[in-house]
Coordinates of C-alpha atoms in Angstrom, one line a residue:
M1 CA -26.8 26.3 8.4
S2 CA -24.2 27.9 10.7
A3 CA -26.6 28.1 13.6
L4 CA -27.6 24.5 13.2
R5 CA -25.5 21.5 14.1
T6 CA -26.8 18.2 12.8
R7 CA -26.6 14.9 14.6
I8 CA -28.6 11.7 14.7
I9 CA -30.9 11.3 17.6
A10 CA -33.6 8.7 17.0
L11 CA -34.5 5.7 14.9
A12 CA -37.5 3.4 14.3
A13 CA -36.7 -0.2 13.3
T14 CA -38.7 -3.2 12.3
A15 CA -37.1 -6.5 13.3
A16 CA -37.0 -9.4 10.9
V17 CA -35.6 -11.5 13.6
V18 CA -36.2 -15.1 12.4
A19 CA -33.6 -14.4 9.7
G20 CA -31.5 -12.6 12.3
S21 CA -31.7 -9.2 10.6
A22 CA -33.2 -5.8 11.4
V23 CA -34.2 -3.2 8.8
T24 CA -33.3 0.3 10.0
A25 CA -32.9 3.8 8.7
L26 CA -31.8 7.0 10.4
V27 CA -32.2 10.7 10.3
A28 CA -30.2 13.8 11.3
W29 CA -31.6 16.7 13.2
P30 CA -30.3 20.2 14.2
A31 CA -29.3 20.4 17.8
S32 CA -29.9 24.1 18.3
P33 CA -32.7 25.2 18.4
P34 CA -33.9 21.6 19.2
P35 CA -37.0 20.7 17.3
G36 CA -37.3 17.3 19.0
P37 CA -36.3 13.8 17.9
A38 CA -36.9 12.1 14.7
A39 CA -36.9 8.5 13.7
D40 CA -36.9 6.5 10.5
F41 CA -38.6 3.4 9.3
E42 CA -38.0 1.2 6.3
T43 CA -40.3 -1.6 5.2
P44 CA -39.3 -5.2 4.9
P45 CA -38.9 -6.7 1.4
D46 CA -41.8 -8.1 -0.6
G47 CA -43.0 -11.3 1.0
A48 CA -41.8 -12.4 4.4
P49 CA -39.0 -15.0 4.0
W50 CA -37.9 -14.3 7.6
L51 CA -41.1 -15.6 9.1
P52 CA -41.0 -19.2 10.4
E53 CA -43.3 -21.8 9.0
V54 CA -45.8 -22.6 11.7
V55 CA -48.2 -25.5 11.2
S56 CA -51.6 -25.1 12.9
D57 CA -52.0 -28.8 13.8
A58 CA -50.3 -29.3 17.2
A59 CA -50.5 -33.1 16.6
Q60 CA -47.6 -32.7 14.1
Y61 CA -45.3 -31.6 16.9
P62 CA -44.1 -33.3 20.1
A63 CA -46.7 -33.1 22.9
A64 CA -44.2 -31.1 25.0
W65 CA -44.9 -28.0 22.9
G66 CA -48.5 -28.1 23.9
S67 CA -47.6 -28.6 27.6
M68 CA -45.2 -25.6 27.5
N69 CA -47.9 -23.4 26.2
E70 CA -50.4 -24.6 28.8
A71 CA -47.8 -23.8 31.4
L72 CA -47.4 -20.3 30.0
R73 CA -51.1 -19.7 30.1
A74 CA -51.2 -21.0 33.7
K75 CA -48.1 -18.9 34.6
D76 CA -46.6 -22.1 35.9
R77 CA -42.9 -21.3 35.8
E78 CA -41.5 -24.6 37.0
T79 CA -43.5 -26.7 34.6
F80 CA -42.5 -24.5 31.7
L81 CA -38.8 -24.7 32.6
S82 CA -39.0 -28.4 33.1
Y83 CA -39.0 -28.8 29.3
A84 CA -35.5 -27.3 29.0
E85 CA -32.1 -28.5 30.1
G86 CA -28.8 -27.0 31.1
D87 CA -28.0 -23.6 29.7
A88 CA -31.4 -23.6 27.8
R89 CA -33.2 -23.8 31.1
E90 CA -31.2 -20.9 32.5
Q91 CA -31.8 -18.8 29.4
L92 CA -35.6 -19.5 29.5
A93 CA -35.6 -18.8 33.2
L94 CA -34.0 -15.4 32.5
W95 CA -36.6 -14.7 29.9
W96 CA -39.5 -15.7 32.2
D97 CA -38.2 -13.7 35.2
N98 CA -37.5 -10.5 33.2
T99 CA -40.6 -10.5 31.1
T100 CA -42.9 -11.2 34.1
K101 CA -41.3 -8.1 35.7
I102 CA -42.5 -6.1 32.7
G103 CA -45.8 -8.0 32.9
W104 CA -47.8 -10.1 30.5
A105 CA -51.3 -11.6 30.4
T106 CA -50.6 -14.0 27.6
A107 CA -47.4 -15.7 26.2
Y108 CA -46.5 -18.5 23.8
I109 CA -43.7 -20.5 22.4
L110 CA -44.1 -21.9 18.9
P111 CA -42.0 -24.5 17.1
A112 CA -40.8 -23.3 13.8
T113 CA -38.5 -24.1 10.9
G114 CA -35.8 -21.5 10.1
P115 CA -35.0 -20.4 6.5
D116 CA -32.4 -23.2 6.1
G117 CA -34.5 -26.0 7.7
E118 CA -32.9 -25.6 11.2
E119 CA -34.9 -25.7 14.4
A120 CA -36.3 -22.4 15.6
A121 CA -38.9 -21.1 17.9
L122 CA -41.1 -17.9 18.1
L123 CA -41.2 -16.9 21.8
G124 CA -43.5 -14.0 22.7
A125 CA -45.8 -12.3 25.1
G126 CA -48.1 -9.4 25.3
L127 CA -45.7 -7.2 27.3
G128 CA -46.9 -4.4 29.5
F129 CA -50.1 -2.8 28.2
E130 CA -52.5 -4.7 25.9
Q131 CA -52.4 -3.6 22.3
R132 CA -55.6 -4.3 20.3
P133 CA -56.5 -2.3 17.2
V134 CA -59.9 -0.7 17.8
R135 CA -63.1 -2.3 16.5
G136 CA -65.0 -0.4 13.9
G137 CA -62.0 1.1 12.2
G138 CA -61.8 -1.3 9.4
N139 CA -58.6 -3.0 10.7
A140 CA -58.5 -6.7 10.1
D141 CA -56.8 -7.1 13.5
A142 CA -59.6 -5.2 15.4
G143 CA -60.2 -6.9 18.7
Y144 CA -57.2 -9.2 18.4
R145 CA -54.2 -8.9 20.7
L146 CA -50.9 -7.8 19.3
T147 CA -48.0 -9.5 21.0
H148 CA -44.2 -9.1 21.1
G149 CA -42.7 -12.1 19.4
F150 CA -39.0 -12.8 18.8
G151 CA -37.1 -15.5 17.0
Y152 CA -34.8 -18.0 18.7
D153 CA -32.5 -20.6 17.4
I154 CA -33.0 -23.9 19.3
T155 CA -32.0 -27.5 19.5
T156 CA -34.1 -30.2 21.0
S157 CA -33.8 -33.8 22.0
G158 CA -36.4 -36.5 22.6
D159 CA -40.0 -36.7 21.4
G160 CA -43.5 -36.5 22.7
E161 CA -43.7 -35.4 26.3
D162 CA -40.0 -36.3 26.7
M163 CA -38.9 -33.6 24.2
R164 CA -36.5 -31.1 25.8
I165 CA -35.0 -27.8 24.6
T166 CA -31.2 -28.3 24.9
S167 CA -30.1 -24.9 23.6
I168 CA -31.8 -21.6 22.8
E169 CA -30.2 -18.4 21.5
P170 CA -31.9 -15.2 20.5
Q171 CA -31.7 -14.3 16.8
A172 CA -31.7 -10.7 17.8
P173 CA -30.5 -9.7 21.3
M174 CA -33.1 -8.2 23.6
P175 CA -32.2 -6.8 27.1
W176 CA -34.2 -9.5 28.9
D177 CA -32.0 -12.2 27.2
E178 CA -28.8 -10.7 28.5
G179 CA -29.1 -10.4 32.3
E180 CA -31.4 -9.2 35.1
I181 CA -33.4 -6.1 34.3
H182 CA -34.8 -3.4 36.5
V183 CA -38.4 -2.2 35.9
A184 CA -40.2 0.9 36.9
R185 CA -43.9 1.5 36.1
R186 CA -46.4 4.3 36.1
E187 CA -50.0 4.5 35.0
H188 CA -49.2 4.7 31.3
V189 CA -45.6 3.4 31.0
V190 CA -43.4 0.5 31.9
L191 CA -39.7 1.5 31.7
Y192 CA -37.0 -1.1 32.0
G193 CA -33.2 -1.2 31.8
M194 CA -30.4 -3.5 32.9
A195 CA -30.1 -4.0 36.6
D196 CA -26.9 -2.1 36.8
E197 CA -28.6 0.9 35.2
R198 CA -31.4 1.0 37.8
D199 CA -30.7 4.7 38.5
V200 CA -31.2 5.6 34.8
V201 CA -34.5 3.9 34.8
E202 CA -35.8 5.5 38.0
A203 CA -34.5 9.0 36.9
N204 CA -36.5 8.9 33.7
V205 CA -39.7 7.0 34.4
D206 CA -41.7 10.2 35.2
V207 CA -40.5 11.8 32.0
A208 CA -41.6 8.7 30.1
E209 CA -45.0 8.9 31.9
E210 CA -45.4 12.6 30.9
A211 CA -44.6 11.7 27.3
A212 CA -47.1 8.8 27.4
R213 CA -49.9 11.0 28.6
L214 CA -49.1 13.6 26.0
A215 CA -48.9 11.0 23.2
L216 CA -52.2 9.4 24.1
A217 CA -54.0 12.8 24.4
T218 CA -52.4 14.1 21.1
I219 CA -53.6 11.1 19.1
T220 CA -57.2 11.7 20.4
D221 CA -56.9 15.4 19.7
V222 CA -56.0 14.9 16.1
G223 CA -58.9 12.5 15.6
G224 CA -57.0 9.2 15.9
E225 CA -57.7 6.0 17.8
T226 CA -55.7 4.8 20.8
P227 CA -55.3 1.1 20.4
M228 CA -53.4 0.9 23.7
V229 CA -53.3 2.7 27.0
G230 CA -49.6 2.6 27.7
F231 CA -46.2 1.9 26.4
V232 CA -43.2 -0.4 27.1
S233 CA -39.8 1.2 26.6
G234 CA -36.2 0.4 27.5
I235 CA -33.5 2.8 28.3
T236 CA -29.7 2.7 28.5
D237 CA -26.9 5.1 28.9
D238 CA -24.4 2.5 27.5
A239 CA -23.6 3.2 23.9
E240 CA -22.3 -0.4 23.3
R241 CA -25.6 -1.9 24.6
M242 CA -27.6 0.5 22.5
H243 CA -25.7 -0.4 19.3
R244 CA -26.0 -4.2 20.0
W245 CA -29.7 -4.1 20.7
E246 CA -30.2 -1.9 17.6
Y247 CA -28.1 -3.8 15.1
G248 CA -27.6 -7.3 16.7
D249 CA -24.2 -8.9 15.9
G250 CA -23.9 -7.0 12.6
G251 CA -22.6 -3.6 12.0
A252 CA -24.6 -0.4 11.5
E253 CA -26.2 -0.1 8.1
W254 CA -25.4 3.6 8.1
E255 CA -22.5 5.3 9.8
M256 CA -24.9 7.3 12.1
E257 CA -25.6 7.4 15.8
V258 CA -29.1 7.4 17.2
A259 CA -30.7 8.3 20.5
G260 CA -33.7 6.0 20.3
Y261 CA -35.8 3.7 18.2
A262 CA -39.2 2.1 17.9
Q263 CA -39.3 -1.6 17.0
P264 CA -42.4 -3.5 16.0
A265 CA -42.0 -7.2 17.0
L266 CA -43.1 -10.3 15.1
R267 CA -46.5 -11.9 15.4
P268 CA -47.2 -15.7 14.9
P269 CA -47.5 -16.0 11.2
A270 CA -50.5 -18.5 11.2
R271 CA -53.2 -19.8 13.4
S272 CA -51.9 -22.5 15.7
D273 CA -53.5 -24.9 18.2
F274 CA -50.9 -23.7 20.6
L275 CA -52.3 -20.1 20.6
E276 CA -55.2 -18.5 22.4
D277 CA -58.0 -17.6 19.9
D278 CA -57.6 -13.8 20.1
I279 CA -53.9 -13.6 19.3
A280 CA -53.3 -11.7 16.0
T281 CA -51.5 -13.7 13.4
G282 CA -50.2 -13.1 9.9
D283 CA -47.2 -11.4 8.3
E284 CA -47.9 -7.9 9.5
T285 CA -45.9 -6.2 12.2
S286 CA -47.0 -6.7 15.7
A287 CA -46.8 -4.9 19.1
V288 CA -44.1 -2.2 19.5
L289 CA -41.2 -1.7 21.9
M290 CA -39.1 1.5 22.2
M291 CA -35.5 2.0 23.3
L292 CA -33.7 5.2 24.3
G293 CA -30.0 5.5 24.3
P294 CA -27.4 7.9 25.7
L295 CA -27.8 10.5 22.9
S296 CA -31.3 11.2 24.2
A297 CA -29.9 12.5 27.5
D298 CA -30.7 16.1 26.8
Q299 CA -34.1 15.5 25.1
R300 CA -35.7 12.6 26.8
L301 CA -39.3 14.0 26.6
E302 CA -39.1 14.7 22.9
T303 CA -37.5 11.3 22.1
F304 CA -40.1 9.4 24.2
L305 CA -42.9 11.4 22.6
H306 CA -41.7 10.7 19.1
E307 CA -41.2 7.0 19.6
F308 CA -44.6 6.7 21.4
A309 CA -46.2 8.3 18.4
H310 CA -44.7 5.5 16.3
G311 CA -46.0 2.9 18.7
L312 CA -49.6 4.2 18.4
H313 CA -49.3 4.4 14.6
F314 CA -48.0 0.9 14.3
A315 CA -50.6 -0.5 16.6
A316 CA -53.4 1.2 14.9
A317 CA -52.2 0.1 11.4
P318 CA -49.8 -2.8 11.5
L319 CA -47.6 -2.9 8.4
P320 CA -48.2 -5.8 5.9
S321 CA -45.0 -7.4 4.7
H322 CA -45.8 -6.6 1.1
A323 CA -46.3 -2.9 1.8
Q324 CA -43.7 -0.3 0.7
P325 CA -44.9 3.0 2.2
P326 CA -42.9 6.1 1.9
T327 CA -40.7 6.8 4.9
A328 CA -42.4 10.2 5.2
V329 CA -45.7 8.5 6.2
F330 CA -44.1 7.4 9.5
E331 CA -41.7 10.2 10.2
G332 CA -44.0 13.0 9.0
F333 CA -46.7 11.8 11.4
A334 CA -44.3 11.4 14.3
V335 CA -42.8 14.9 13.8
Y336 CA -46.3 16.3 13.5
A337 CA -47.2 14.6 16.8
E338 CA -44.3 16.2 18.5
V339 CA -45.5 19.6 17.4
A340 CA -49.2 18.9 18.1
S341 CA -48.3 17.8 21.6
G342 CA -46.3 20.9 22.3
V343 CA -42.9 19.3 23.0
A344 CA -41.4 20.6 19.7
P345 CA -41.8 24.1 18.4
R346 CA -44.2 24.8 15.6
E347 CA -41.7 27.5 14.5
M348 CA -39.5 24.8 13.0
F349 CA -41.8 24.6 10.0
G350 CA -40.6 28.1 9.2
Y351 CA -36.8 27.5 9.5
P352 CA -35.2 29.0 6.4
E353 CA -33.6 25.7 5.4
V354 CA -37.0 24.0 5.4
T355 CA -39.0 26.7 3.6
D356 CA -36.2 27.2 1.0
A357 CA -36.0 23.4 0.3
I358 CA -39.8 23.1 0.0
A359 CA -40.0 26.1 -2.4
R360 CA -37.2 24.6 -4.5
E361 CA -38.0 20.9 -4.4
G362 CA -41.6 20.5 -3.4
I363 CA -42.6 17.0 -2.3
A364 CA -39.1 15.8 -3.2
T365 CA -38.0 17.4 0.0
F366 CA -39.2 14.4 1.9
S367 CA -38.3 11.7 -0.6
D368 CA -36.8 8.6 0.8
E369 CA -33.5 9.6 -0.7
N370 CA -33.5 12.9 1.0
L371 CA -34.4 11.3 4.3
R372 CA -31.1 9.4 4.1
D373 CA -28.6 12.2 3.4
E374 CA -26.7 14.4 5.9
D375 CA -29.4 17.0 5.9
A376 CA -32.2 14.6 6.4
W377 CA -33.6 16.6 9.3
I378 CA -34.9 19.1 6.6
G379 CA -36.9 16.3 5.0
Y380 CA -38.3 15.2 8.3
V381 CA -39.5 18.7 9.3
A382 CA -40.9 19.1 5.8
A383 CA -42.9 15.8 6.0
G384 CA -44.2 16.9 9.4
S385 CA -45.2 20.2 7.9
Y386 CA -47.4 18.4 5.4
F387 CA -49.4 16.7 8.2
A388 CA -49.6 20.1 9.9
F389 CA -50.8 21.7 6.7
L390 CA -53.6 19.1 6.5
A391 CA -54.7 19.8 10.1
D392 CA -54.7 23.6 9.4
T393 CA -56.7 23.3 6.2
W394 CA -59.5 21.0 7.1
G395 CA -57.7 17.8 6.1
D396 CA -57.2 14.7 8.2
P397 CA -53.6 14.0 9.3
W398 CA -54.6 10.8 11.1
Q399 CA -56.3 9.4 8.0
L400 CA -53.1 10.1 6.0
A401 CA -51.1 8.1 8.6
I402 CA -53.5 5.1 8.3
D403 CA -54.0 5.2 4.6
G404 CA -50.2 5.6 4.0
I405 CA -49.4 2.2 5.5
D406 CA -50.5 0.2 2.5
A407 CA -50.8 2.8 -0.2
S408 CA -49.5 2.4 -3.8
E409 CA -48.8 6.1 -4.2
P410 CA -45.1 7.1 -3.7
D411 CA -45.6 10.3 -1.7
L412 CA -47.9 12.0 0.8
V413 CA -49.7 14.2 -1.7
G414 CA -50.5 11.2 -3.9
I415 CA -51.8 9.3 -0.9
V416 CA -54.2 12.1 0.1
G417 CA -55.3 12.4 -3.6
D418 CA -57.2 15.6 -3.1
E419 CA -56.5 18.8 -5.1
R420 CA -57.2 20.9 -2.1
F421 CA -54.1 19.5 -0.5
S422 CA -51.8 19.6 -3.6
E423 CA -48.1 20.2 -3.7
A424 CA -48.8 23.8 -4.7
A425 CA -51.3 24.4 -1.9
W426 CA -48.8 23.1 0.6
Q427 CA -46.0 25.2 -0.7
A428 CA -48.2 28.3 -0.5
W429 CA -49.1 27.4 3.1
I430 CA -45.5 26.8 4.1
A431 CA -44.4 30.2 2.5
T432 CA -46.5 31.9 5.2
R433 CA -44.8 30.2 8.2

């Protein structure tokens, strides 16, 4: 290990924002030679107590909610804002102006009841590029739009058309809630940051575009589906901002630093008369956003690629709230995508620390426990190597990524369930690296 210095460089998170929490996990990587970024993902608990209760019958709510949604569909800013007062109007104006810079074709605001009966709202839009799981793949969301929904605490006054939102606060901070943002776009990426970091955005948008093209091509090359044609990502070189957007007002769940994360947003949990008919609803994860922080400065391409691989994975197979997939399903696939795209060296599968651990521990090398310790990078490379092993031996790494989302098996080998791709066969393959 003397030649390798470990540090945390990336993270994937799922936001349970209506309860004001985020579920996160982290991983350490060697810095030299750099194998590219890693990220981590942990599923929400059984059920979805953080989802708001949304009633489908709009007649049960003040008419103003319907008018606000009509204004969103018409992109009528002034009418939409007329249903808010004071600071709430200013906050909604900031949301409108920033998210329209990113771009959206559909948006909604849904009345909700928070966990303790307080007023809440789910405010969302299909930001940037449309995300629709592909038809014909067996996905229940096929053909429906995945949107970026986030929870807000609100207060209202009045009733009917006279109802007004008098306060609105994000339950998890997002950049567009905090001030003016700057946006740069290319064919396959929209990159944003705070207005005072305009130079950071402009300096990295072409790298993000390169990573986007590589990610889209790589998924196709490995036999996967591409449920979107581009990615929405933020970037900051401010460590305090990165920490706040990652963890909200709470502290870090682990004492680790990260360079980036991928965050699936919420979707409306039930059909509603306020929604367009093709908006995906339910308790699964929804469209994905990425964020890069200052620790990605020396590996922007690798970090973008890894997080974009997560985005494609999440969009192709949204995660049900009841699911508890092994972390290796997500991180192994993203590491494999780095190698398959060419941004990370295939040689990392042959690092002595990795091959020795696999020979000694087998599939336990990429157990959830091992993906949390100080040498977690070994588990991440090991998990990626199992996907590479499948690809090299006539298996299907993309099918493993999809099947692993809602599998009952606790590890990658069990999910595949084919003796040709057993633990022993994989160990024999890795021994030749």
